[in-house]
Short mmCIF file of C-alpha atoms and ligand atoms in Angstrom, two decimals:
data_model
loop_
_atom_site.label_atom_id
_atom_site.label_comp_id
_atom_site.label_asym_id
_atom_site.label_seq_id
_atom_site.Cartn_x
_atom_site.Cartn_y
_atom_site.Cartn_z
CA MET A 1 231.00 -52.99 -108.37
CA THR A 2 231.45 -49.20 -108.59
CA ALA A 3 231.84 -47.44 -105.22
CA VAL A 4 229.11 -44.83 -104.71
CA ARG A 5 229.17 -41.59 -102.71
CA ALA A 6 226.01 -39.61 -101.90
CA GLN A 7 227.80 -36.32 -101.29
CA ILE A 8 229.27 -33.37 -103.19
CA ARG A 9 232.68 -32.38 -101.77
CA PHE A 10 234.66 -29.26 -102.53
CA LEU A 11 236.59 -26.40 -100.99
CA LEU A 12 234.97 -22.98 -100.81
CA ASN A 13 237.63 -20.41 -100.01
CA GLU A 14 239.08 -21.86 -96.77
CA ARG A 15 236.09 -24.01 -95.91
CA GLU A 16 235.53 -27.66 -96.74
CA GLU A 17 232.01 -28.38 -98.01
CA ARG A 18 230.35 -31.81 -97.86
CA LEU A 19 226.79 -31.48 -99.14
CA THR A 20 224.27 -34.29 -99.12
CA GLU A 21 221.40 -32.24 -100.53
CA VAL A 22 222.19 -30.69 -103.90
CA ARG A 23 219.54 -30.32 -106.59
CA SER A 24 220.72 -30.79 -110.16
CA SER A 25 219.60 -27.29 -111.15
CA GLU A 26 221.09 -25.45 -108.14
CA THR A 27 223.55 -22.85 -109.38
CA LEU A 28 226.87 -22.10 -107.76
CA LEU A 29 225.76 -18.45 -107.53
CA ASP A 30 222.67 -19.30 -105.46
CA HIS A 31 224.78 -21.42 -103.14
CA LEU A 32 227.27 -18.59 -102.64
CA ARG A 33 224.78 -15.77 -102.20
CA LEU A 34 221.83 -17.50 -100.52
CA ALA A 35 223.33 -20.40 -98.57
CA ARG A 36 226.76 -18.94 -97.70
CA ARG A 37 225.88 -15.22 -97.81
CA LEU A 38 228.96 -14.44 -99.89
CA ARG A 39 227.35 -11.50 -101.62
CA GLY A 40 230.43 -9.95 -103.19
CA THR A 41 229.58 -12.14 -106.18
CA LYS A 42 226.77 -10.37 -108.06
CA GLU A 43 223.96 -11.48 -110.33
CA GLY A 44 223.42 -9.41 -113.48
CA CYS A 45 222.20 -11.21 -116.56
CA ALA A 46 221.98 -14.82 -115.26
CA GLU A 47 223.06 -16.04 -118.69
CA GLY A 48 226.84 -15.90 -118.77
CA ASP A 49 227.07 -12.61 -120.64
CA CYS A 50 228.01 -9.87 -118.14
CA GLY A 51 230.61 -11.41 -115.80
CA ALA A 52 229.20 -9.84 -112.60
CA CYS A 53 229.09 -13.35 -111.10
CA THR A 54 232.68 -14.31 -111.96
CA VAL A 55 234.43 -16.53 -109.40
CA LEU A 56 237.51 -18.70 -109.74
CA VAL A 57 237.32 -22.46 -109.85
CA GLY A 58 240.54 -24.37 -109.21
CA ARG A 59 240.46 -27.61 -111.20
CA ARG A 60 242.94 -30.46 -110.82
CA THR A 61 245.02 -30.76 -113.98
CA GLY A 62 247.87 -33.30 -114.08
CA ASP A 63 249.77 -32.79 -110.82
CA SER A 64 248.72 -29.17 -110.51
CA LEU A 65 245.69 -26.99 -109.94
CA THR A 66 244.46 -24.55 -112.59
CA TYR A 67 242.35 -21.59 -111.53
CA GLU A 68 239.86 -20.39 -114.15
CA PRO A 69 237.25 -17.65 -114.16
CA VAL A 70 233.71 -19.03 -114.44
CA ASN A 71 230.20 -17.62 -114.51
CA ALA A 72 228.68 -18.74 -111.19
CA CYS A 73 225.19 -17.90 -112.54
CA ILE A 74 225.24 -20.79 -115.03
CA ARG A 75 227.80 -23.02 -113.34
CA LEU A 76 225.92 -25.72 -111.45
CA LEU A 77 226.80 -26.49 -107.86
CA ALA A 78 227.22 -30.23 -108.39
CA SER A 79 229.85 -29.52 -111.06
CA VAL A 80 232.35 -28.13 -108.52
CA ASP A 81 232.77 -31.53 -106.87
CA LEU A 82 236.50 -31.94 -106.01
CA CYS A 83 237.29 -28.34 -107.01
CA HIS A 84 238.39 -25.19 -105.11
CA VAL A 85 235.90 -22.32 -105.44
CA VAL A 86 237.37 -18.88 -104.73
CA THR A 87 235.19 -15.80 -104.28
CA VAL A 88 236.14 -12.12 -104.08
CA GLU A 89 235.85 -12.24 -100.26
CA HIS A 90 238.80 -14.64 -100.20
CA VAL A 91 240.98 -12.53 -102.46
CA GLY A 92 241.30 -9.56 -100.14
CA ARG A 93 240.88 -11.35 -96.82
CA HIS A 94 244.31 -10.45 -95.39
CA ALA A 95 245.32 -7.48 -97.54
CA LEU A 96 244.07 -6.08 -100.80
CA HIS A 97 245.40 -7.97 -103.79
CA PRO A 98 247.54 -5.92 -106.24
CA VAL A 99 244.69 -6.15 -108.76
CA GLN A 100 242.32 -4.58 -106.21
CA THR A 101 244.80 -1.86 -105.24
CA ALA A 102 245.36 -0.98 -108.89
CA MET A 103 241.59 -0.81 -109.52
CA ILE A 104 241.30 1.72 -106.66
CA ASP A 105 244.38 3.75 -107.55
CA LEU A 106 243.49 4.01 -111.23
CA HIS A 107 239.76 4.65 -110.72
CA GLY A 108 238.62 1.36 -112.27
CA SER A 109 235.30 1.39 -110.40
CA GLN A 110 232.35 3.78 -110.24
CA CYS A 111 229.03 2.21 -109.15
CA GLY A 112 231.01 -0.94 -108.29
CA PHE A 113 228.43 -3.52 -109.37
CA CYS A 114 230.71 -5.05 -111.98
CA THR A 115 233.91 -4.62 -109.94
CA PRO A 116 234.10 -7.98 -108.11
CA GLY A 117 233.67 -9.77 -111.45
CA PHE A 118 236.42 -7.68 -113.06
CA VAL A 119 238.71 -8.30 -110.08
CA MET A 120 238.22 -12.06 -110.42
CA SER A 121 238.90 -12.09 -114.18
CA LEU A 122 241.95 -9.87 -113.72
CA TYR A 123 243.18 -12.05 -110.87
CA ALA A 124 242.86 -15.15 -113.09
CA LEU A 125 244.83 -13.35 -115.80
CA TRP A 126 247.43 -12.14 -113.30
CA MET A 127 248.03 -15.71 -112.16
CA ARG A 128 248.40 -16.92 -115.74
CA ALA A 129 250.26 -13.97 -117.28
CA PRO A 130 251.22 -11.25 -114.76
CA LYS A 131 252.74 -9.06 -117.48
CA ALA A 132 249.85 -9.46 -119.90
CA THR A 133 249.76 -7.46 -123.10
CA GLU A 134 246.85 -5.15 -123.89
CA THR A 135 245.47 -7.76 -126.30
CA GLU A 136 245.63 -10.44 -123.60
CA ILE A 137 243.92 -8.08 -121.13
CA GLU A 138 241.14 -7.33 -123.62
CA GLU A 139 240.68 -11.05 -124.28
CA ALA A 140 240.53 -11.79 -120.55
CA LEU A 141 237.80 -9.15 -120.17
CA GLN A 142 235.62 -10.16 -123.15
CA GLY A 143 233.11 -11.66 -120.71
CA ASN A 144 232.97 -8.71 -118.27
CA LEU A 145 230.64 -5.83 -118.87
CA CYS A 146 230.99 -2.39 -117.23
CA ARG A 147 228.27 0.16 -117.83
CA CYS A 148 229.74 3.22 -116.13
CA THR A 149 233.52 3.29 -115.68
CA GLY A 150 234.68 2.61 -119.20
CA TYR A 151 237.37 0.09 -119.94
CA GLN A 152 240.48 2.26 -120.18
CA PRO A 153 241.05 2.64 -116.40
CA ILE A 154 240.39 -1.07 -115.92
CA ILE A 155 242.95 -1.98 -118.58
CA ALA A 156 245.38 0.46 -116.96
CA ALA A 157 244.77 -1.28 -113.61
CA ALA A 158 245.50 -4.67 -115.19
CA LYS A 159 248.81 -3.35 -116.52
CA ALA A 160 249.76 -1.74 -113.19
CA ALA A 161 248.98 -4.95 -111.24
CA GLY A 162 251.50 -6.73 -113.46
CA GLU A 163 254.28 -4.85 -111.68
CA ALA A 164 253.50 -6.63 -108.36
CA SER A 165 255.44 -9.76 -107.47
CA PRO A 166 253.40 -12.97 -107.48
CA ALA A 167 255.79 -14.44 -104.86
CA ASN A 168 253.47 -13.96 -101.88
CA ASP A 169 250.17 -14.54 -103.61
CA PRO A 170 248.08 -16.87 -101.38
CA LEU A 171 246.54 -18.94 -104.19
CA LEU A 172 249.90 -19.46 -105.84
CA SER A 173 251.83 -20.20 -102.65
CA GLU A 174 249.12 -22.45 -101.24
CA ARG A 175 248.53 -24.36 -104.46
CA ALA A 176 250.29 -27.55 -103.28
CA ARG A 177 248.39 -27.58 -99.98
CA VAL A 178 245.03 -27.00 -101.67
CA ARG A 179 245.78 -29.66 -104.26
CA ALA A 180 246.57 -32.17 -101.48
CA ALA A 181 243.31 -31.25 -99.72
CA LEU A 182 241.33 -31.87 -102.92
CA ASP A 183 243.11 -35.19 -103.51
CA ALA A 184 242.10 -36.20 -99.99
CA LEU A 185 238.43 -35.55 -100.84
CA ASP A 186 238.63 -37.78 -103.92
CA ASP A 187 237.60 -41.36 -103.20
CA GLY A 188 237.31 -42.30 -106.91
CA ALA A 189 233.63 -43.11 -106.41
CA ARG A 190 230.61 -42.45 -108.62
CA VAL A 191 228.47 -39.71 -107.06
CA ASP A 192 224.77 -40.58 -106.88
CA LEU A 193 222.76 -38.13 -104.85
CA SER A 194 219.01 -37.79 -104.55
CA THR A 195 217.28 -34.76 -103.05
CA GLY A 196 213.53 -35.43 -103.05
CA ASP A 197 212.68 -36.42 -106.60
CA ASP A 198 215.83 -34.82 -107.99
CA ARG A 199 218.94 -36.83 -108.85
CA VAL A 200 222.58 -35.87 -109.47
CA LEU A 201 225.07 -38.37 -110.88
CA ILE A 202 228.81 -37.95 -111.46
CA PRO A 203 230.39 -40.93 -113.22
CA SER A 204 233.83 -42.11 -112.13
CA SER A 205 235.06 -42.87 -115.67
CA ALA A 206 233.93 -42.90 -119.31
CA ALA A 207 232.93 -46.58 -118.88
CA ASP A 208 230.87 -45.61 -115.84
CA LEU A 209 229.23 -42.81 -117.87
CA ALA A 210 228.19 -45.39 -120.49
CA ALA A 211 226.78 -47.60 -117.72
CA ILE A 212 224.81 -44.71 -116.17
CA LEU A 213 223.34 -43.67 -119.54
CA ALA A 214 222.22 -47.28 -120.07
CA GLU A 215 220.72 -47.55 -116.57
CA VAL A 216 219.07 -44.19 -115.95
CA PRO A 217 215.97 -43.18 -117.93
CA LYS A 218 216.04 -39.77 -119.71
CA PRO A 219 219.28 -38.40 -118.29
CA THR A 220 220.61 -34.90 -119.09
CA ILE A 221 224.34 -34.85 -119.73
CA VAL A 222 225.91 -31.68 -118.31
CA ALA A 223 229.43 -30.75 -119.46
CA GLY A 224 230.35 -27.05 -119.16
CA SER A 225 226.67 -26.04 -118.66
CA THR A 226 227.07 -22.97 -120.89
CA ASP A 227 223.97 -24.14 -122.76
CA VAL A 228 222.30 -26.24 -120.05
CA GLY A 229 222.70 -23.46 -117.45
CA LEU A 230 220.46 -21.21 -119.53
CA TRP A 231 217.78 -23.92 -119.82
CA ILE A 232 217.55 -23.51 -116.02
CA THR A 233 217.92 -19.75 -115.53
CA LYS A 234 215.91 -18.68 -118.59
CA PHE A 235 213.48 -21.53 -119.27
CA MET A 236 213.08 -23.01 -115.75
CA ARG A 237 213.63 -26.49 -117.17
CA ASP A 238 214.00 -29.50 -114.93
CA ILE A 239 217.23 -31.32 -115.87
CA SER A 240 217.01 -34.20 -113.40
CA PRO A 241 218.41 -36.83 -113.56
CA ALA A 242 221.55 -34.89 -114.45
CA VAL A 243 224.87 -36.57 -115.26
CA PHE A 244 227.82 -34.22 -114.73
CA ILE A 245 230.82 -35.02 -116.91
CA ASN A 246 232.92 -31.84 -116.60
CA ASN A 247 235.55 -33.41 -114.34
CA LEU A 248 235.87 -36.68 -116.24
CA ALA A 249 239.60 -37.02 -117.03
CA ASP A 250 238.89 -39.72 -119.67
CA LEU A 251 237.11 -37.09 -121.78
CA GLN A 252 239.84 -34.48 -121.44
CA ILE A 253 242.62 -36.03 -123.49
CA ILE A 254 244.45 -34.10 -126.22
CA GLU A 255 246.61 -36.40 -128.37
CA THR A 256 248.81 -34.93 -131.07
CA GLY A 257 249.67 -37.59 -133.67
CA PRO A 258 251.54 -37.32 -136.97
CA ASP A 259 248.39 -37.13 -139.10
CA ALA A 260 245.72 -35.88 -136.72
CA VAL A 261 244.87 -34.41 -133.35
CA THR A 262 242.39 -36.30 -131.18
CA ILE A 263 240.54 -34.42 -128.47
CA GLY A 264 238.18 -35.67 -125.80
CA ALA A 265 234.65 -34.30 -125.91
CA GLY A 266 235.18 -32.74 -122.47
CA VAL A 267 238.09 -30.54 -123.56
CA THR A 268 237.17 -26.91 -123.01
CA TYR A 269 237.80 -24.17 -125.56
CA ASP A 270 240.42 -22.73 -123.24
CA ASP A 271 242.20 -26.07 -122.78
CA PHE A 272 242.39 -26.59 -126.54
CA GLN A 273 243.63 -23.11 -127.41
CA ALA A 274 247.40 -23.82 -127.10
CA THR A 275 247.19 -26.99 -129.24
CA LEU A 276 245.02 -25.17 -131.73
CA ASP A 277 247.51 -22.28 -131.96
CA ALA A 278 250.28 -24.77 -132.73
CA GLU A 279 248.45 -27.23 -134.98
CA PHE A 280 245.65 -25.25 -136.66
CA PRO A 281 246.84 -21.62 -136.50
CA HIS A 282 244.21 -20.47 -138.99
CA LEU A 283 241.65 -21.10 -136.21
CA SER A 284 243.49 -19.19 -133.44
CA ALA A 285 241.72 -15.85 -133.71
CA TYR A 286 238.39 -17.48 -134.59
CA TRP A 287 238.51 -19.62 -131.42
CA ARG A 288 239.25 -16.60 -129.22
CA ARG A 289 235.97 -15.06 -130.38
CA ILE A 290 233.86 -17.87 -128.91
CA GLY A 291 232.02 -16.43 -125.89
CA GLY A 292 234.15 -14.66 -123.27
CA TRP A 293 236.97 -16.19 -121.21
CA GLN A 294 234.53 -17.55 -118.60
CA VAL A 295 232.50 -19.33 -121.31
CA ARG A 296 235.66 -20.66 -122.97
CA ALA A 297 236.90 -21.94 -119.58
CA MET A 298 233.67 -23.90 -119.04
CA GLY A 299 232.25 -24.71 -122.51
CA THR A 300 233.42 -27.89 -124.22
CA VAL A 301 233.91 -28.83 -127.84
CA GLY A 302 231.76 -31.94 -127.26
CA GLY A 303 228.93 -29.81 -125.87
CA ASN A 304 229.05 -27.49 -128.88
CA ILE A 305 228.72 -30.50 -131.21
CA ALA A 306 226.18 -32.45 -129.16
CA ASN A 307 223.79 -29.51 -128.82
CA GLY A 308 223.30 -29.64 -132.61
CA SER A 309 222.93 -25.89 -132.92
CA PRO A 310 223.02 -24.51 -136.47
CA ILE A 311 225.03 -21.54 -135.15
CA GLY A 312 227.65 -23.35 -133.05
CA ASP A 313 231.11 -22.16 -134.06
CA THR A 314 233.12 -25.39 -133.82
CA PRO A 315 231.20 -27.59 -136.32
CA PRO A 316 231.97 -25.49 -139.46
CA ALA A 317 235.65 -25.22 -138.44
CA LEU A 318 235.93 -28.97 -137.79
CA ILE A 319 233.86 -30.07 -140.81
CA ALA A 320 236.11 -28.06 -143.15
CA LEU A 321 239.07 -29.97 -141.70
CA GLY A 322 237.30 -33.31 -142.35
CA ALA A 323 236.82 -34.20 -138.65
CA THR A 324 235.15 -37.39 -137.48
CA ILE A 325 233.53 -38.01 -134.10
CA ILE A 326 233.46 -41.07 -131.91
CA LEU A 327 230.22 -41.87 -130.12
CA ARG A 328 230.25 -44.36 -127.28
CA SER A 329 227.68 -46.38 -125.36
CA THR A 330 227.66 -49.75 -123.56
CA ALA A 331 227.26 -51.27 -127.05
CA GLY A 332 230.71 -49.93 -128.06
CA GLN A 333 232.06 -47.10 -130.18
CA ARG A 334 230.74 -45.69 -133.44
CA THR A 335 232.75 -43.38 -135.72
CA LEU A 336 231.15 -41.03 -138.20
CA PRO A 337 232.08 -37.94 -140.20
CA LEU A 338 231.08 -34.91 -138.15
CA GLU A 339 229.01 -33.53 -141.02
CA ASP A 340 226.83 -36.69 -140.99
CA PHE A 341 226.06 -36.28 -137.28
CA PHE A 342 223.73 -33.35 -138.02
CA ILE A 343 220.57 -34.75 -139.61
CA ALA A 344 218.02 -31.94 -139.29
CA TYR A 345 217.24 -29.06 -136.94
CA GLY A 346 217.45 -30.46 -133.38
CA LYS A 347 218.06 -34.00 -134.69
CA GLN A 348 221.47 -35.65 -134.52
CA ASP A 349 222.60 -39.19 -135.33
CA ARG A 350 222.63 -40.22 -131.68
CA GLN A 351 221.07 -43.35 -130.19
CA PRO A 352 219.76 -43.50 -126.59
CA GLY A 353 222.76 -44.18 -124.35
CA ASP A 354 225.26 -42.60 -126.78
CA PHE A 355 227.59 -39.85 -125.73
CA VAL A 356 230.22 -37.97 -127.73
CA GLU A 357 233.57 -39.35 -126.59
CA GLU A 358 236.22 -37.96 -128.94
CA ILE A 359 236.77 -35.80 -131.98
CA PHE A 360 239.44 -36.79 -134.50
CA VAL A 361 240.78 -33.81 -136.46
CA PRO A 362 243.08 -34.57 -139.42
CA ARG A 363 245.92 -32.15 -140.02
CA PRO A 364 245.37 -30.07 -143.15
CA ALA A 365 247.40 -31.26 -146.16
CA PRO A 366 250.72 -29.37 -146.51
CA GLY A 367 250.27 -26.44 -148.86
CA GLY A 368 246.49 -26.50 -148.38
CA LEU A 369 244.60 -23.22 -148.00
CA ASP A 370 242.62 -22.87 -144.76
CA ALA A 371 240.66 -20.07 -143.12
CA ALA A 372 237.72 -19.50 -140.78
CA TYR A 373 235.52 -16.42 -140.39
CA LYS A 374 232.91 -15.37 -137.85
CA VAL A 375 230.48 -12.56 -138.68
CA THR A 376 228.62 -11.06 -135.70
CA LYS A 377 226.90 -7.84 -134.75
CA ARG A 378 229.55 -6.95 -132.18
CA ARG A 379 233.10 -8.20 -132.17
CA ASP A 380 233.28 -9.99 -128.80
CA GLU A 381 230.94 -12.25 -126.85
CA ASP A 382 228.42 -12.62 -129.64
CA ILE A 383 226.81 -15.52 -131.48
CA SER A 384 227.53 -15.89 -135.20
CA ALA A 385 225.11 -14.58 -137.80
CA VAL A 386 227.25 -16.53 -140.27
CA ALA A 387 230.35 -18.64 -139.60
CA ALA A 388 232.39 -20.12 -142.42
CA ALA A 389 235.45 -22.35 -142.63
CA PHE A 390 237.24 -23.31 -145.84
CA HIS A 391 239.80 -25.89 -146.87
CA VAL A 392 241.09 -25.89 -150.45
CA GLU A 393 243.90 -28.00 -151.94
CA LEU A 394 245.43 -27.10 -155.28
CA ASP A 395 247.05 -29.37 -157.83
CA GLY A 396 249.26 -26.81 -159.52
CA THR A 397 246.77 -24.01 -160.13
CA THR A 398 243.71 -26.31 -160.30
CA VAL A 399 241.37 -26.86 -157.36
CA ALA A 400 241.74 -30.52 -156.34
CA VAL A 401 239.81 -30.49 -153.04
CA ALA A 402 237.30 -27.96 -151.68
CA ARG A 403 235.51 -28.22 -148.35
CA LEU A 404 233.41 -25.16 -147.54
CA ALA A 405 231.44 -25.41 -144.30
CA TYR A 406 228.95 -22.85 -143.04
CA GLY A 407 227.03 -22.18 -139.84
CA GLY A 408 223.96 -19.93 -139.65
CA MET A 409 222.97 -20.69 -143.25
CA ALA A 410 220.72 -23.74 -142.75
CA ALA A 411 218.99 -25.78 -140.06
CA THR A 412 222.30 -27.54 -139.38
CA PRO A 413 225.98 -26.77 -139.90
CA LYS A 414 226.39 -27.68 -143.58
CA ARG A 415 228.81 -27.92 -146.49
CA ALA A 416 228.22 -25.87 -149.64
CA THR A 417 228.44 -28.92 -151.89
CA ALA A 418 227.15 -27.26 -155.08
CA VAL A 419 229.66 -24.43 -154.70
CA GLU A 420 232.42 -26.96 -153.98
CA ALA A 421 231.50 -28.89 -157.16
CA ALA A 422 231.76 -25.67 -159.16
CA LEU A 423 235.30 -25.10 -157.83
CA VAL A 424 236.84 -28.58 -158.12
CA GLY A 425 238.70 -29.19 -161.38
CA GLN A 426 238.72 -25.47 -162.20
CA PRO A 427 241.61 -23.00 -162.07
CA TRP A 428 241.82 -21.17 -158.72
CA THR A 429 240.97 -17.73 -160.13
CA LEU A 430 238.55 -14.95 -159.29
CA ALA A 431 236.53 -15.87 -162.39
CA THR A 432 236.07 -19.43 -161.06
CA VAL A 433 235.05 -18.09 -157.64
CA ALA A 434 232.56 -15.70 -159.27
CA ARG A 435 231.00 -18.57 -161.27
CA ALA A 436 230.85 -20.78 -158.16
CA GLU A 437 229.13 -18.04 -156.14
CA ALA A 438 226.07 -18.44 -158.34
CA ARG A 439 225.56 -21.92 -156.85
CA PHE A 440 225.07 -20.71 -153.24
CA ALA A 441 221.30 -20.52 -153.73
CA GLU A 442 221.28 -24.29 -154.44
CA ASP A 443 223.08 -25.02 -151.17
CA PHE A 444 221.37 -22.62 -148.79
CA GLN A 445 218.00 -20.99 -148.23
CA PRO A 446 218.79 -19.23 -144.92
CA LEU A 447 216.26 -17.78 -142.51
CA THR A 448 215.68 -14.21 -141.46
CA ASP A 449 215.95 -13.76 -137.69
CA TRP A 450 217.04 -11.04 -135.25
CA ARG A 451 220.70 -11.67 -136.04
CA ALA A 452 220.50 -11.23 -139.81
CA SER A 453 218.17 -11.32 -142.80
CA ALA A 454 218.21 -14.15 -145.33
CA GLY A 455 219.54 -11.79 -148.02
CA TYR A 456 222.34 -10.54 -145.76
CA ARG A 457 223.37 -14.11 -144.97
CA GLN A 458 223.51 -15.08 -148.67
CA THR A 459 225.62 -12.01 -149.46
CA VAL A 460 227.97 -12.62 -146.53
CA ALA A 461 228.39 -16.31 -147.48
CA ARG A 462 229.45 -15.31 -151.02
CA ASN A 463 231.67 -12.47 -149.84
CA LEU A 464 233.52 -14.68 -147.35
CA LEU A 465 234.47 -17.09 -150.14
CA ARG A 466 235.68 -14.16 -152.23
CA ARG A 467 237.62 -12.81 -149.27
CA PHE A 468 239.20 -16.23 -148.74
CA TYR A 469 240.29 -16.25 -152.38
CA LEU A 470 241.74 -12.72 -152.16
CA GLU A 471 243.53 -13.38 -148.87
CA THR A 472 245.03 -16.71 -149.89
CA THR A 473 246.22 -15.51 -153.29
CA GLY A 474 247.40 -12.11 -152.07
CA GLU A 475 245.57 -10.51 -155.01
CA ASN A 476 244.41 -7.69 -152.78
CA ALA A 477 247.17 -6.58 -150.46
CA GLN A 478 244.87 -3.95 -148.92
CA LEU A 479 242.81 -6.56 -147.10
CA THR A 480 243.15 -7.00 -143.36
CA ARG A 481 241.53 -9.70 -141.24
CA GLU A 482 240.45 -7.26 -138.57
CA VAL A 483 239.95 -3.54 -138.80
CA ALA A 484 241.21 -1.54 -135.82
CA VAL A 485 238.76 1.14 -134.73
C1 LIG B 1 227.51 -16.04 -122.87
C2 LIG B 1 227.61 -17.17 -123.84
C3 LIG B 1 228.32 -16.99 -125.02
C4 LIG B 1 228.40 -18.03 -125.95
N1 LIG B 1 229.10 -17.82 -127.09
C5 LIG B 1 229.20 -18.82 -128.00
C6 LIG B 1 229.91 -18.60 -129.22
O1 LIG B 1 230.50 -17.54 -129.44
N2 LIG B 1 229.95 -19.63 -130.11
C7 LIG B 1 229.33 -20.83 -129.87
O2 LIG B 1 229.40 -21.72 -130.71
N3 LIG B 1 228.65 -21.06 -128.72
C8 LIG B 1 228.58 -20.09 -127.80
N4 LIG B 1 227.87 -20.30 -126.63
C9 LIG B 1 227.18 -21.58 -126.43
C10 LIG B 1 227.98 -22.62 -125.62
O3 LIG B 1 229.04 -22.02 -124.93
C11 LIG B 1 228.56 -23.73 -126.48
O4 LIG B 1 227.56 -24.37 -127.22
C12 LIG B 1 229.34 -24.75 -125.64
O5 LIG B 1 230.30 -25.38 -126.44
C13 LIG B 1 228.46 -25.81 -125.01
O6 LIG B 1 229.32 -26.70 -124.31
P1 LIG B 1 229.06 -27.08 -122.80
O7 LIG B 1 230.17 -27.98 -122.40
O8 LIG B 1 228.86 -25.87 -121.98
O9 LIG B 1 227.71 -27.89 -122.96
P2 LIG B 1 226.47 -28.10 -121.97
O10 LIG B 1 225.74 -26.83 -121.80
O11 LIG B 1 226.91 -28.80 -120.73
O12 LIG B 1 225.64 -29.11 -122.86
C14 LIG B 1 225.14 -28.73 -124.13
C15 LIG B 1 224.38 -29.91 -124.75
O13 LIG B 1 225.27 -30.94 -125.11
C16 LIG B 1 225.00 -32.15 -124.39
N5 LIG B 1 226.31 -32.73 -124.14
C17 LIG B 1 227.39 -32.09 -123.60
N6 LIG B 1 228.48 -32.89 -123.68
C18 LIG B 1 228.07 -34.05 -124.26
C19 LIG B 1 228.74 -35.26 -124.62
N7 LIG B 1 230.04 -35.45 -124.42
N8 LIG B 1 228.01 -36.23 -125.22
C20 LIG B 1 226.69 -36.06 -125.47
N9 LIG B 1 226.01 -34.95 -125.15
C21 LIG B 1 226.70 -33.95 -124.55
C22 LIG B 1 224.19 -31.73 -123.20
O14 LIG B 1 223.35 -32.77 -122.74
C23 LIG B 1 223.38 -30.56 -123.80
O15 LIG B 1 222.33 -31.08 -124.55
C24 LIG B 1 227.78 -19.28 -125.68
C25 LIG B 1 227.10 -19.47 -124.47
C26 LIG B 1 227.02 -18.43 -123.55
C27 LIG B 1 226.31 -18.65 -122.27
S1 LIG B 2 225.18 -12.78 -113.91
FE1 LIG B 2 225.85 -12.07 -115.86
S2 LIG B 2 227.34 -13.55 -116.35
FE2 LIG B 2 226.50 -14.31 -114.55
S1 LIG B 3 231.45 0.44 -112.28
FE1 LIG B 3 229.33 0.51 -112.65
S2 LIG B 3 228.99 -1.14 -114.01
FE2 LIG B 3 231.13 -1.02 -113.86
#
C-alpha cells in the first residue's frame, strides 16, 4: 500500500512551506507575488519568453542540490514539492551579491523591470561557471529580455561578477544544510491533494505513476510545464486532475551504453546537454537553441515528444538517429520507432494509461554523416519554421543509408522517404542531391502560417539538404554554420 501525503512541502528562501491547499493550475509566480508578497519577481509575458519572472529552483540531484533558473510564470506551484525556491529578495538579504553590485557599477539597469530576472539568471550562471565566457553569458541570457538598457552593460556585469570569490556565497556554503532540510521533508509518499474539485497528484515512482494513470480518469501529466503552463496562462484551461512527474528520479536516468544512449522521458534539455555534447556533438549547437536557459532547465525530452507538435525540435533530431521510445502502463512496456509514434496532427500512438518512459538513441555508425539545422525568424528563443536532421552512411562513395527527418513541413515530424529513396544506391554527389531535391514535393505539402509560407518551407527544406552535402563533403569551404553579425 503506497503511503499518501496530502501536502506540498518545500523551502522558500529561508522559510519552510507546508501547503494543504494547492490548485493544480496555481503558478509559482502567483504564490510568490500574491500569497507571499515577494514582488521582486515580476510578471511580463506570462509565457516563458521574457525572463522577468526568473527565480532559482534548487533540485536534489544525486547527493547534491542543483540550482536552476526557471520561469515562475509557467512553473506550477505543486511542481516545487521537495525543492528550494530562491527569489531575488533572498539573494541580497545580507549584502548585495557580486552580480548585483556589478549590475549597479556597470549600469546594467535602467527602468529596472527586467533586472531581478537578469540577476537570477546571472546568479545561476555564476554558481555554475563563475568565469563564464561571453558565449556562455549570452546563452545564459537567451531567456531574458531587456527593452531599455541594451545587453552590453549586462554582459560586462556578468564578466565583472566573475572576479568575485564564490567562497562566501550563501547558497553555495549552505548547500549541505539545505539539502539535509529537503531530505527531511521527503517521506517517500505519493502526494494526493484535493482543493475543492481540483486534484494534484505526485507519484512516488514510475510504477506508482502507471497505477495513478490507470486509476484516475482523464489525468493531465505535467513534466516541465513549458507547454502545459501556457494552457493555463493563455487558454485558461483546467488541468485537474494533474499528475506532476518532474521530480520522478525513475524518469531521469541517462545511461551511456556501447551502442546507444538511453534517457528517461523526464530528462530536461539542460540535464542532457553534457551527454549530448560528448555522444552526439552534431546536435550540441542545435540543442542550445531550444528555448532559453529557463525553458531548457524545465522542459523535458519526453514532454517534447508526447505533445506531438509538428514543430518540436527533438523529434527530427532523434528520428534521424533511428531512436525508439518506450511507453509504459500497468499493462507493461511497449517499444516503437519514434517516427511511428506520430500518427496525424494531434494524434499519437498512445493508449489510455500510457506514458513515455524512455527514449533509446542508437549511436551513429562510425564514419556516418550527421547534422541538424534549425531555421527561425530570430536566432534565440524562437520556434522552428523548419527543423531538419540528417543521417547518411556511405559505402565507398555510394549512399548506403539515408535518414532525413523534418519538422515544420507536415502535420507531424516526418521523414522525407521519397528523397531518401532517390539518394540510396546513388553516388554522393551534388548531381544526386539535385535529382533527389525534385522529390521533396512528394514528401511534403507544408502549410503557410505566420512563421513561414509553404513555398519558403519547401525551398528551405531543399537548401538544407544541399547545405548538408556541401558541409560534409567540404566542397564549399566558404560555408559557415553561423554567421556572426
Ligand atoms: C518560451 C518557450 C520557448 C520554447 N522553445 C521551444 C523550442 O525552441 N523548441 C521546441 O521544440 N519547443 C520549445 N518550447 C516548447 C516546450 O518547451 C517543449 O515542447 C518541451 O519539451 C515540453 O516539455 P515539458 O516537460 O515542459 O512538457 P509539459 O508542458 O509538462 O507537457 C507537454 C505535454 O506532454 C505530456 N507529457 C509530458 N511528459 C510526458 C510523459 N513522460 N509521458 C506522457 N505524456 C507526457 C503532457 O501531458 C503534455 O500534454 C518552448 C516553450 C516555451 C514556453
Ligand atoms: S513573465 Fe515573461 S517569462 Fe515569465
Ligand atoms: S532595464 Fe528596462 S527592461 Fe531592462
